[in-house]
Short mmCIF file of C-alpha atoms and ligand atoms in Angstrom, two decimals:
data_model
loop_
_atom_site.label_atom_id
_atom_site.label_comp_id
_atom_site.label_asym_id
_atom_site.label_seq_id
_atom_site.Cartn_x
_atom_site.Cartn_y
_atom_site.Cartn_z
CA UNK A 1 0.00 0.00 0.00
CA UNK A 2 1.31 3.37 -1.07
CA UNK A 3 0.72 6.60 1.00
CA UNK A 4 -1.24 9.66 -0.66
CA UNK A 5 -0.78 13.22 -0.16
CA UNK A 6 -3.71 15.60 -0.38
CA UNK A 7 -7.57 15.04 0.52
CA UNK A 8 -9.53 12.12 -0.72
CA UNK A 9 -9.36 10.87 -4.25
CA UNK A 10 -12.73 9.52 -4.34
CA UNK A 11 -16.28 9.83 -3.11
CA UNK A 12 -18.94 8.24 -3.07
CA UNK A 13 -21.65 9.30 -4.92
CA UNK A 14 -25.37 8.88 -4.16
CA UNK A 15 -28.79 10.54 -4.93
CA UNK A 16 -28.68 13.92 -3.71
CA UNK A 17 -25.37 14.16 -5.49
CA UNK A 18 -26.87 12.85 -9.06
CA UNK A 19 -29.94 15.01 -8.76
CA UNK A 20 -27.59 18.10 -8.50
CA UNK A 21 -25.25 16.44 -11.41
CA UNK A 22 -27.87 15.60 -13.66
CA UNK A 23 -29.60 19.43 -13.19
CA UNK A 24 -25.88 20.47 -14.69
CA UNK A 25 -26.29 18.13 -17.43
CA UNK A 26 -23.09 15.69 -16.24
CA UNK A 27 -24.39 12.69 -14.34
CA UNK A 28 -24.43 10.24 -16.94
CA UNK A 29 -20.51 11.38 -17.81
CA UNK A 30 -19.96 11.45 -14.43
CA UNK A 31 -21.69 8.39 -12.80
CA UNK A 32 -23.35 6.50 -15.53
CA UNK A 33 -19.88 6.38 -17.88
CA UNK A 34 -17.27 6.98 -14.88
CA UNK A 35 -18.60 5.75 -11.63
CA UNK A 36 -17.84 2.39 -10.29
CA UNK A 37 -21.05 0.54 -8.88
CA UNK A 38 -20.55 -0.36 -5.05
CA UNK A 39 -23.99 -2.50 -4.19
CA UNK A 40 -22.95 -3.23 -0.57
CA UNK A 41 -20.52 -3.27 2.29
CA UNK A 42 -17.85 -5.74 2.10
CA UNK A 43 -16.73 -6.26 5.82
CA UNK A 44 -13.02 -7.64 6.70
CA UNK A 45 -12.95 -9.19 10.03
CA UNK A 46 -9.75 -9.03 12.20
CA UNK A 47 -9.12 -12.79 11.63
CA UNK A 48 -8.71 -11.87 7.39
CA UNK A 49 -12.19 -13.60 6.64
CA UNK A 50 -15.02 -10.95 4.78
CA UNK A 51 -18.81 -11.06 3.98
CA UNK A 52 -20.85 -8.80 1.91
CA UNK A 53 -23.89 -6.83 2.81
CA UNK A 54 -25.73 -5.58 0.49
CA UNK A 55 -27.14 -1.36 0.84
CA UNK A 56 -30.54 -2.11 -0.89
CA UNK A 57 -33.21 -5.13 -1.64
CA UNK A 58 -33.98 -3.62 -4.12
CA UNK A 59 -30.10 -3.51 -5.87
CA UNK A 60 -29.64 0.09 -5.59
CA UNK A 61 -26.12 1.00 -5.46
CA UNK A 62 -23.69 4.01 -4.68
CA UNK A 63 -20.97 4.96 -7.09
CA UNK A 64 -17.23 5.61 -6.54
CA UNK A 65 -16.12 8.55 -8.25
CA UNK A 66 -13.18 10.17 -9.15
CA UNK A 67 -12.70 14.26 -7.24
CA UNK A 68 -10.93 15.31 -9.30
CA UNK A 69 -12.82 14.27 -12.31
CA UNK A 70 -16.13 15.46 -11.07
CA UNK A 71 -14.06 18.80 -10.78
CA UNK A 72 -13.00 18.62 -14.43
CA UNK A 73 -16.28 17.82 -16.00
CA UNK A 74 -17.89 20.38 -13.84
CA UNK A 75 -15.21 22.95 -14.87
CA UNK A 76 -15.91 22.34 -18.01
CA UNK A 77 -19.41 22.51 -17.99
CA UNK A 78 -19.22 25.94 -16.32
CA UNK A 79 -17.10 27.04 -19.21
CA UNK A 80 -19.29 26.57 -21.57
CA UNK A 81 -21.75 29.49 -20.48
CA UNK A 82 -20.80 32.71 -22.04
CA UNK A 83 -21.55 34.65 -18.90
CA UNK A 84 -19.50 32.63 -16.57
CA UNK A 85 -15.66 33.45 -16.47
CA UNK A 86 -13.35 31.30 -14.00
CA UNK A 87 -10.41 33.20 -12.17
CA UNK A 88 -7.80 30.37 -10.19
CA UNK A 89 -5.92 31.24 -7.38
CA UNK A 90 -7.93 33.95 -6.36
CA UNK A 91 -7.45 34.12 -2.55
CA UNK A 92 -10.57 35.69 -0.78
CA UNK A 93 -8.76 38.00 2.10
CA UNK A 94 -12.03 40.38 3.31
CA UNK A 95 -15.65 40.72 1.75
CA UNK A 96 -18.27 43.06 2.29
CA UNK A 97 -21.74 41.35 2.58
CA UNK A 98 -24.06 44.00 2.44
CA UNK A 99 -22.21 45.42 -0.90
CA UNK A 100 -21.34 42.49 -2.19
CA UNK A 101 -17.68 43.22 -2.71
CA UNK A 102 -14.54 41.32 -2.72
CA UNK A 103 -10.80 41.49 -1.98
CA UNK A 104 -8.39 38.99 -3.29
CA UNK A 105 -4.55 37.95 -3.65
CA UNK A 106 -3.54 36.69 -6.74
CA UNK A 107 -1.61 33.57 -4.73
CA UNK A 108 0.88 33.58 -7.68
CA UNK A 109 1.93 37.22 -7.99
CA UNK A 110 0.77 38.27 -4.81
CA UNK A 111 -1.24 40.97 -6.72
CA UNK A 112 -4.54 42.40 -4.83
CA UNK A 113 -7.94 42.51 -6.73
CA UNK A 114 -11.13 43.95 -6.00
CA UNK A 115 -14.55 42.96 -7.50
CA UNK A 116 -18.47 43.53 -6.75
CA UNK A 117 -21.24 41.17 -7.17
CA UNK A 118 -24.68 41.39 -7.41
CA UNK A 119 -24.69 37.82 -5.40
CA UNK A 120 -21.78 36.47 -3.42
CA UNK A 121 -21.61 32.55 -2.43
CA UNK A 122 -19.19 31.48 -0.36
CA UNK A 123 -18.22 28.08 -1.30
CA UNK A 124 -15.01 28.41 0.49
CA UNK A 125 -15.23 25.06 2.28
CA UNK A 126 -14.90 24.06 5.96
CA UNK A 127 -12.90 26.67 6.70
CA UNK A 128 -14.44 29.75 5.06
CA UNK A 129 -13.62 33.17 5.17
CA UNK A 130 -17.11 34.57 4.14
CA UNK A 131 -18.66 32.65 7.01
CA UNK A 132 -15.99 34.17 9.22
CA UNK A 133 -17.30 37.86 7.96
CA UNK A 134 -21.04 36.58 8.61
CA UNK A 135 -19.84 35.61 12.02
CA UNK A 136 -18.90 39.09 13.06
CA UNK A 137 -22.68 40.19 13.12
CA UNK A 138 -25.30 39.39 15.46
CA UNK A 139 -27.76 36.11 15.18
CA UNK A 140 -25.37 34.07 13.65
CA UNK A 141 -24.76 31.03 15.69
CA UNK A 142 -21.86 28.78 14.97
CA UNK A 143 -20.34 25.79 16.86
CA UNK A 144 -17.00 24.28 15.94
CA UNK A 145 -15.83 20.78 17.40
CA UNK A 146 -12.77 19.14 16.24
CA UNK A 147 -12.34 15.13 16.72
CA UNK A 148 -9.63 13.66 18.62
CA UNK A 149 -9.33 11.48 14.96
CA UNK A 150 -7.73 11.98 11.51
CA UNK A 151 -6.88 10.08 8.35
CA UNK A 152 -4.32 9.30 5.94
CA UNK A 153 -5.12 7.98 2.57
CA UNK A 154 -3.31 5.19 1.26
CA UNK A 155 -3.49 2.95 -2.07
CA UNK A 156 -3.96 -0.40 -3.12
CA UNK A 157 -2.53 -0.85 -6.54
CA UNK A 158 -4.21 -2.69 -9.42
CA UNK A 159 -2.77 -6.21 -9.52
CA UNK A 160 0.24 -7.00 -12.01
CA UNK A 161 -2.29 -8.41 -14.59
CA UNK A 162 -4.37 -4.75 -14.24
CA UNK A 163 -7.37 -6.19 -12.00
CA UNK A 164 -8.88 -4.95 -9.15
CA UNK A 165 -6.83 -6.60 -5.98
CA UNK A 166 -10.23 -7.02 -4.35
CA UNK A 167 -14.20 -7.73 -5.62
CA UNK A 168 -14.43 -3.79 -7.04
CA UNK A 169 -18.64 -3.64 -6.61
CA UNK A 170 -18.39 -3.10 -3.00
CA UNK A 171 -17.12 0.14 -0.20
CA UNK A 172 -14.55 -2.47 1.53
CA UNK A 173 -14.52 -1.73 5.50
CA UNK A 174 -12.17 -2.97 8.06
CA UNK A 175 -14.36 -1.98 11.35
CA UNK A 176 -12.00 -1.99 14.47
CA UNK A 177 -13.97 -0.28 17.07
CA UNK A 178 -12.23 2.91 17.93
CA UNK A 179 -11.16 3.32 13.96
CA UNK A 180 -11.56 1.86 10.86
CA UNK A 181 -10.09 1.97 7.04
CA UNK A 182 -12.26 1.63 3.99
CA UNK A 183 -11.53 1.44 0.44
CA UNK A 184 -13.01 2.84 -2.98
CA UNK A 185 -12.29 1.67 -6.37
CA UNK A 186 -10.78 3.47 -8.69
CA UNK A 187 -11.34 3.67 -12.64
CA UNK A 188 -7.48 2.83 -13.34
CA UNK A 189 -8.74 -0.83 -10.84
CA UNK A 190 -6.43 0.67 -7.97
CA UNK A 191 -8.22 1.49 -4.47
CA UNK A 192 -8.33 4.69 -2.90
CA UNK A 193 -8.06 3.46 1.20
CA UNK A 194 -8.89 5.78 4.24
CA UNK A 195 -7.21 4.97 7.52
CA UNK A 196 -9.54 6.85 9.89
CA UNK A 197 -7.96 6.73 13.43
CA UNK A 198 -7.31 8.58 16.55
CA UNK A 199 -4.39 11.20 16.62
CA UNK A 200 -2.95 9.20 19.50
CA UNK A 201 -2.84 6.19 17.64
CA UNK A 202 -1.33 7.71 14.44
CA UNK A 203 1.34 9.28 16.74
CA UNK A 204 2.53 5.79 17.65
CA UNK A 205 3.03 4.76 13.74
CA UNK A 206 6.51 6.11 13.76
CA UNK A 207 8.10 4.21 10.96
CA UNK A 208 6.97 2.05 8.33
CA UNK A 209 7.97 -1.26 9.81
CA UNK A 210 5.33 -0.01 12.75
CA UNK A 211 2.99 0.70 10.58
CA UNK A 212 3.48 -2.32 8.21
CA UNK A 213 3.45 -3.93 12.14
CA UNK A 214 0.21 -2.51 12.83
CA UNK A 215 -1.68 -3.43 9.73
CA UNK A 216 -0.09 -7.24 10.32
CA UNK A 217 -0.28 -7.50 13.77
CA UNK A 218 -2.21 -9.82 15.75
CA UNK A 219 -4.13 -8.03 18.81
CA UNK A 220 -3.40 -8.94 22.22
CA UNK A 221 -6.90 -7.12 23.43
CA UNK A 222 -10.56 -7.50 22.45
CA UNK A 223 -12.00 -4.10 22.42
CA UNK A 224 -11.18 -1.98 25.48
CA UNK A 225 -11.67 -4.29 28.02
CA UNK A 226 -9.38 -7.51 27.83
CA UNK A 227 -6.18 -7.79 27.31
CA UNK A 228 -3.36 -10.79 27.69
CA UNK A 229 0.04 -10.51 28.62
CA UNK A 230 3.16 -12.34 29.90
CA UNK A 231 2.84 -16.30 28.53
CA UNK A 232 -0.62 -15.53 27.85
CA UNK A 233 0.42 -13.57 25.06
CA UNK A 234 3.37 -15.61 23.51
CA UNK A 235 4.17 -18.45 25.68
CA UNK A 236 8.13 -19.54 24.47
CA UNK A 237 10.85 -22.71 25.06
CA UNK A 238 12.78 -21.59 27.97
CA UNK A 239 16.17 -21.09 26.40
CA UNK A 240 17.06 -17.86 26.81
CA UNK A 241 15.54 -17.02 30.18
CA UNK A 242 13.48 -14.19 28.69
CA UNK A 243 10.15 -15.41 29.81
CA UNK A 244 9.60 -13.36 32.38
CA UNK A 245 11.72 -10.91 31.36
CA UNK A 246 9.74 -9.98 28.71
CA UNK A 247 6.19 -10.59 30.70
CA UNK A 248 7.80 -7.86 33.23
CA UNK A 249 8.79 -5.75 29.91
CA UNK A 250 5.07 -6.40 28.57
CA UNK A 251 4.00 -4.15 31.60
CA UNK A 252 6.40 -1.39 31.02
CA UNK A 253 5.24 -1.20 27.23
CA UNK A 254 1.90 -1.38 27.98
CA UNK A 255 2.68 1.59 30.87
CA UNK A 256 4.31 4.07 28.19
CA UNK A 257 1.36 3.36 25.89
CA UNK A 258 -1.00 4.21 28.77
CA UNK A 259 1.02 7.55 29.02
CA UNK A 260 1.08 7.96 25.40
CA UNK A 261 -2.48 7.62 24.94
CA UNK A 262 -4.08 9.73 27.87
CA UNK A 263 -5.05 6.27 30.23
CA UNK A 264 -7.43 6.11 27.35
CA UNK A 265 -7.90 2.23 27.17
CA UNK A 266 -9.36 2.32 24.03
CA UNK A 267 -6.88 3.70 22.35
CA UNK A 268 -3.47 2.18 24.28
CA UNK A 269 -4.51 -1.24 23.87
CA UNK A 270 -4.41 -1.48 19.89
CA UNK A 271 -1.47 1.00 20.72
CA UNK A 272 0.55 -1.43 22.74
CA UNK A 273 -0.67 -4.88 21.02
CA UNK A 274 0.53 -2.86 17.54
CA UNK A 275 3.96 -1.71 19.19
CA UNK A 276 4.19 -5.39 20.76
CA UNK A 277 3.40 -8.10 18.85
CA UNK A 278 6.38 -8.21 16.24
CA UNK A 279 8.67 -7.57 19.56
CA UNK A 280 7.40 -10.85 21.63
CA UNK A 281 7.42 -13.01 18.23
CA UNK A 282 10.96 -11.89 18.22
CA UNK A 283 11.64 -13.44 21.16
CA UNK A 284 9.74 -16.45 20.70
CA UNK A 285 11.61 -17.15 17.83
CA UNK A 286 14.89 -16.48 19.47
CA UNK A 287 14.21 -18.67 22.66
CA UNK A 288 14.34 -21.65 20.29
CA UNK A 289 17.54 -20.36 18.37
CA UNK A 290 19.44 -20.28 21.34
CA UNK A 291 18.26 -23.78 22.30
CA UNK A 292 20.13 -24.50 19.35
CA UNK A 293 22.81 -22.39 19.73
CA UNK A 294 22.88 -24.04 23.39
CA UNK A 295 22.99 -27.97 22.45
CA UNK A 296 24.49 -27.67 19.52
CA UNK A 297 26.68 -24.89 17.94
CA UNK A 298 28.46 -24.14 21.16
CA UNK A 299 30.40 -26.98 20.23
CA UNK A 300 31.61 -25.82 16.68
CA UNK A 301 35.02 -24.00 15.93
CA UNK A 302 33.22 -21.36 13.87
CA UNK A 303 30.76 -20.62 16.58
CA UNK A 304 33.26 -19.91 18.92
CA UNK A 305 35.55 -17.92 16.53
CA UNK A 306 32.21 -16.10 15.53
CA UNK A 307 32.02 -15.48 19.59
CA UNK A 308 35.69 -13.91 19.70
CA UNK A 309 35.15 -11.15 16.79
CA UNK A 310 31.86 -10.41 18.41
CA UNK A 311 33.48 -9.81 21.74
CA UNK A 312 36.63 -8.37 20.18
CA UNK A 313 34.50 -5.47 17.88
CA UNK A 314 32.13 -5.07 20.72
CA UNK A 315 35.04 -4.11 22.63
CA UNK A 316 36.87 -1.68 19.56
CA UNK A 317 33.54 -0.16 18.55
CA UNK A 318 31.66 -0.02 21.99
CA UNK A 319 27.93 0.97 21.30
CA UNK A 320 28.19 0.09 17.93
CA UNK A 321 28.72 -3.40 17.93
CA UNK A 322 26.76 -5.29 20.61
CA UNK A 323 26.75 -9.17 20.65
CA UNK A 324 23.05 -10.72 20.44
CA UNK A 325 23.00 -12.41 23.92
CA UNK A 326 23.77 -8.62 25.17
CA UNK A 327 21.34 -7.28 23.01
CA UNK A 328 18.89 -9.41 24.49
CA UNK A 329 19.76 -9.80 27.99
CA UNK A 330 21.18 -6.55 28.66
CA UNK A 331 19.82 -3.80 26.67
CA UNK A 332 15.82 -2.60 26.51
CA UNK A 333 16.77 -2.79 22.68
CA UNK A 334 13.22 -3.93 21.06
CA UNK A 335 13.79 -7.90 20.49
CA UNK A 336 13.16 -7.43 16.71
CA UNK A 337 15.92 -5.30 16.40
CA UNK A 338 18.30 -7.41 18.45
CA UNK A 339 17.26 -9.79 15.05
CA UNK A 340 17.35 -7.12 12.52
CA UNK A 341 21.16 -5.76 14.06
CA UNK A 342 22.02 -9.38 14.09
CA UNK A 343 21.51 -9.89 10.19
CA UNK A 344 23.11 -7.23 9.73
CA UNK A 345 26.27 -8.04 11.94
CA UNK A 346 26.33 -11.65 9.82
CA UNK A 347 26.09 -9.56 6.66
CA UNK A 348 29.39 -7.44 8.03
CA UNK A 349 31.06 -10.00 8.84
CA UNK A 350 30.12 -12.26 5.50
CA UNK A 351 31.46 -9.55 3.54
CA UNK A 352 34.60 -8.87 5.27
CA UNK A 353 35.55 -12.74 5.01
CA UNK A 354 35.22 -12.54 1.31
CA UNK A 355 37.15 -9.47 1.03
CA UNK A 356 40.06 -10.88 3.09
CA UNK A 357 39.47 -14.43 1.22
CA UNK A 358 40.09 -12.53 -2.31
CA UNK A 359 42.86 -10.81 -0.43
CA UNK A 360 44.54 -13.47 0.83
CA UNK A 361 44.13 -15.28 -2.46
CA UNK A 362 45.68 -12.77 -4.30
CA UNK A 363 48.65 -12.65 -2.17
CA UNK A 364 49.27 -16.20 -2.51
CA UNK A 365 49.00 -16.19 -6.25
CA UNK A 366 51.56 -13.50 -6.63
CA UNK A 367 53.69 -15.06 -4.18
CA UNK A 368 53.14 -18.05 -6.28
CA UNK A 369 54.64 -16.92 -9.28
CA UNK A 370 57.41 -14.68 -7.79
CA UNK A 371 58.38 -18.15 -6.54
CA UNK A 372 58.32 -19.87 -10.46
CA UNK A 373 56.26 -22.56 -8.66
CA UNK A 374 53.87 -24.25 -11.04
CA UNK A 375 50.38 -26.06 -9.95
CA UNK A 376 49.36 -29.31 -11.05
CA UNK A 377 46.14 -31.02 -10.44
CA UNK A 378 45.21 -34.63 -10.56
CA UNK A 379 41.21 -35.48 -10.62
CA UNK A 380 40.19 -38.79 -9.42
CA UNK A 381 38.02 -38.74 -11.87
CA UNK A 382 38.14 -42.98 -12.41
CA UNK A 383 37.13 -43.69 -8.48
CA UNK A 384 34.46 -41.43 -9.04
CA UNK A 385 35.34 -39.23 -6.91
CA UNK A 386 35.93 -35.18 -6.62
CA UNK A 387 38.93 -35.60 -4.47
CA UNK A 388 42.06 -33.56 -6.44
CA UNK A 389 45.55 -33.59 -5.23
CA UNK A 390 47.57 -30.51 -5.96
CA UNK A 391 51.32 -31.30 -6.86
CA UNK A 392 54.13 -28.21 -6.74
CA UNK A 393 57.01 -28.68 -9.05
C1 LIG B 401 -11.56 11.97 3.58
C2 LIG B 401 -12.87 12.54 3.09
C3 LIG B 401 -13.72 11.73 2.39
C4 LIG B 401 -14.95 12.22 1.93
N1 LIG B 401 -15.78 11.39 1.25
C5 LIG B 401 -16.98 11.86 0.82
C6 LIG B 401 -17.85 11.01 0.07
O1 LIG B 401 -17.54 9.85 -0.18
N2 LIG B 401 -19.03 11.50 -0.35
C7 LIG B 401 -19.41 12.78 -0.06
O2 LIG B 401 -20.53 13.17 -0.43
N3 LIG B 401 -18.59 13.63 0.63
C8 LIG B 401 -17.40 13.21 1.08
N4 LIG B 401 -16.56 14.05 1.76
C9 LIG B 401 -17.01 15.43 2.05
C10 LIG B 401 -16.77 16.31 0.83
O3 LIG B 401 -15.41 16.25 0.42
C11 LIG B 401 -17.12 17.74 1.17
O4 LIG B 401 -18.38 17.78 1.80
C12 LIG B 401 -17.15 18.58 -0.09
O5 LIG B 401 -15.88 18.57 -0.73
C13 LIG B 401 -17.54 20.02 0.24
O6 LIG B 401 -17.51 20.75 -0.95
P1 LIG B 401 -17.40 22.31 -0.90
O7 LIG B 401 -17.37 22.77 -2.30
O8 LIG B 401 -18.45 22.86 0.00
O9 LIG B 401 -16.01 22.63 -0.19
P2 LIG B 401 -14.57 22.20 -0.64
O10 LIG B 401 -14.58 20.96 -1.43
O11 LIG B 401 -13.72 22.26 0.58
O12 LIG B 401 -14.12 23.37 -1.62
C14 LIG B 401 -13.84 24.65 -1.14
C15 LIG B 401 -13.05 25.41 -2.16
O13 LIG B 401 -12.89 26.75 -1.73
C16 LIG B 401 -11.54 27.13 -1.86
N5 LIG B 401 -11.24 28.16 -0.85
C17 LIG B 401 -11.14 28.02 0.49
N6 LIG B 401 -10.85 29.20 1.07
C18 LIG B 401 -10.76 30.12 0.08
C19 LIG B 401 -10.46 31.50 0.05
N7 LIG B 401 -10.22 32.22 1.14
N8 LIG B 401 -10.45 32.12 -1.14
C20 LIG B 401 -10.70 31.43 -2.27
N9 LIG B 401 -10.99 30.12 -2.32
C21 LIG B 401 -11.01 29.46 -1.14
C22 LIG B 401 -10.76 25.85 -1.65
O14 LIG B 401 -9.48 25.96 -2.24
C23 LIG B 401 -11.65 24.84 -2.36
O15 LIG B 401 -11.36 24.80 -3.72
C24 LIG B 401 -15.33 13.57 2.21
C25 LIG B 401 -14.44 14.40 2.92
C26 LIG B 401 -13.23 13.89 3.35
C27 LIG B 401 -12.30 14.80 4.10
#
């Protein structure tokens, strides 16, 4: 899923919006040749299963249209009146209601107009200034409340053959109590989603391997009221005495997410179960690499070598090299990233064996011929074997 910039792509277009479509002469360009058809619901249950439900008996449907294309068409339609001439970025600064007249910048040169209608209508949206001016005088009420919740829009691609990645007649919803996403289709068969969510909770999506985390992870609550934690959670083989450990850490997460979130239950628990999950199956999964590490690999030459450069760069580049049993046991490092600095370590390491291999080779093979030393080799090859034996003359 892609992240996208700017207010909604799509809406969703019903009958109040095709009476006023059709009255401009656009709704079957608009809806009848453009729209996409959504008959029902489709509802996607925490556990990945859906079902459908339908808006209508009788089959009636909502359309998913295009914003910015309902914009165009009804540009265009304006245009063609002789008496109607458009002027873009026009900024309304001040207006004078009883005479009708107007102040703007030009937002590209900064210039200020002036102008004088016989009507004004101030379409200026949720935040207008011409409402602002009415406000000023008596016996106009207004209230204002702004929702603890936002949203970010976000995009399913079409699939690599150009379908639609889901069943396209439908609004999809993803109902999770305290917020929710949905998704519109879109006439190029991508999906226009909407993560609608508290702030709190979007404050907590810090990178995108949290927020890949949160759309994969599974919850440790049920609503606002239950929650598991400790072995309940993620019960794993005792090998690396982190049990506990990590039940005890399960309480300070869940503590910071409390903080983070206001003691607001219903947000902290998605909060912490989001910020958790990929964290304790870390550790799961580690518990039963070190049982393997323990019975087994303690025992090889390479494993101990391996624990000599960890111990010897741990102590050259303190802080920056950290070996994974000190990771784990004594930093608060997250237990993923004990994993993820791990791989990375390996990958170091891999790469500075080859280098010195190809070094090292190098040095023998001019040594080699400084020395006029020639190489034979003998194959086997009649034993059936791959066993060579290397002769020096
Ligand atoms: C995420 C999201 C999804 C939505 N989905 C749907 C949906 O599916 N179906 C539906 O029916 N509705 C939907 N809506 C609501 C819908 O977008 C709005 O109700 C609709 O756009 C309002 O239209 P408007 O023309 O009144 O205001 P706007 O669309 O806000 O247009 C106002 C215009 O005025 C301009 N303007 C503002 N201030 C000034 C100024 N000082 N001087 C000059 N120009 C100015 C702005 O640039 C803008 O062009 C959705 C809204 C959101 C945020």
């Amino acid at each position: 899923m892609e992240h996208v910039p700017g207010r909604s792509i799509n809406l969703a277009m019903s009958v109040r919006g095709r009476t006023g479509l059709r009255a401009a002469g656009v709704e079957t360009q608009i809806v009848e040749r453009h729209g996409i058809a959504m008959r029902g619901r489709m509802i996607h249950a925490p556990d990945g299963t859906s079902r459908s439900m339908p808006y209508n008996r009788e089959g009636k449907c909502i359309y998913s249209v295009g914003r910015r294309f309902v914009n165009e068409v009804l540009l265009s339609r304006a245009e063609e009146f002789p008496n109607v001439t458009l002027h873009f970025n026009h900024k309304l600064e001040s207006c004078d209601l009883e005479r009708g007249g107007m102040t703007f910048t030009k937002t590209v040169t900064g210039e200020k107009v002036t102008a004088e209608a016989d009507l004004m209508i101030g379409c200026d949206g949720a935040f207008s200034n011409v409402r602002k001016h009415m406000l000023k005088r008596p016996h106009f009420n207004y209230k204002q409340e702004y929702i603890p919740h936002g949203y970010m829009e976000l995009c399913i691609p079409a699939t690599p053959d150009g379908e639609f990645a889901m069943p396209p007649n439908y609004l999809h919803i993803w109902p999770r109590g305290h917020y929710m996403m949905i998704a519109l289709p879109n006439q190029d068969k991508s999906w226009t989603v909407t993560l609608f969510m508290p702030f709190n909770i979007f404050h907590t999506l810090t990178t995108p391997e949290i927020l890949i985390d949160f759309f994969q992870c599974s919850p440790y609550h049920v609503g606002s009221k239950s929650l598991i934690l400790g072995d309940a959670a993620h019960a794993m083989v005792p090998f690396y005495g982190q049990g506990m450990n990590c039940g005890m850490e399960d309480c300070v997460v869940l503590d910071e997410m409390l903080d983070l979130c206001g003691d607001d239950l219903a947000m902290a628990l998605p909060a912490y179960s989001s910020k958790r999950n990929k964290d304790a199956e870390a550790i799961v999964d580690l518990a039963m690499y070190n049982y393997v590490e323990m019975r087994d690999l303690v025992n090889s030459p390479l494993f101990l070598l391996r624990k000599k450069l960890d111990d010897f760069l741990s102590v050259i580049l303190p802080g920056r090299w950290q070996p994974l049993y000190s990771m784990v046991t004594f930093s608060r490092r997250p237990y993923s990233s004990c994993i993820a600095d791990k791989a990375w370590q390996d990958k170091v390491i891999g790469q500075a064996c080859r280098v010195m291999g190809v070094a090292c080779g190098a040095v023998m093979a001019v040594a080699g011929m400084q020395a006029g030393l020639k190489l034979r080799v003998h194959g086997d090859d009649e034993l059936g074997t791959s066993a060579h034996q290397v002769e020096i003359e």
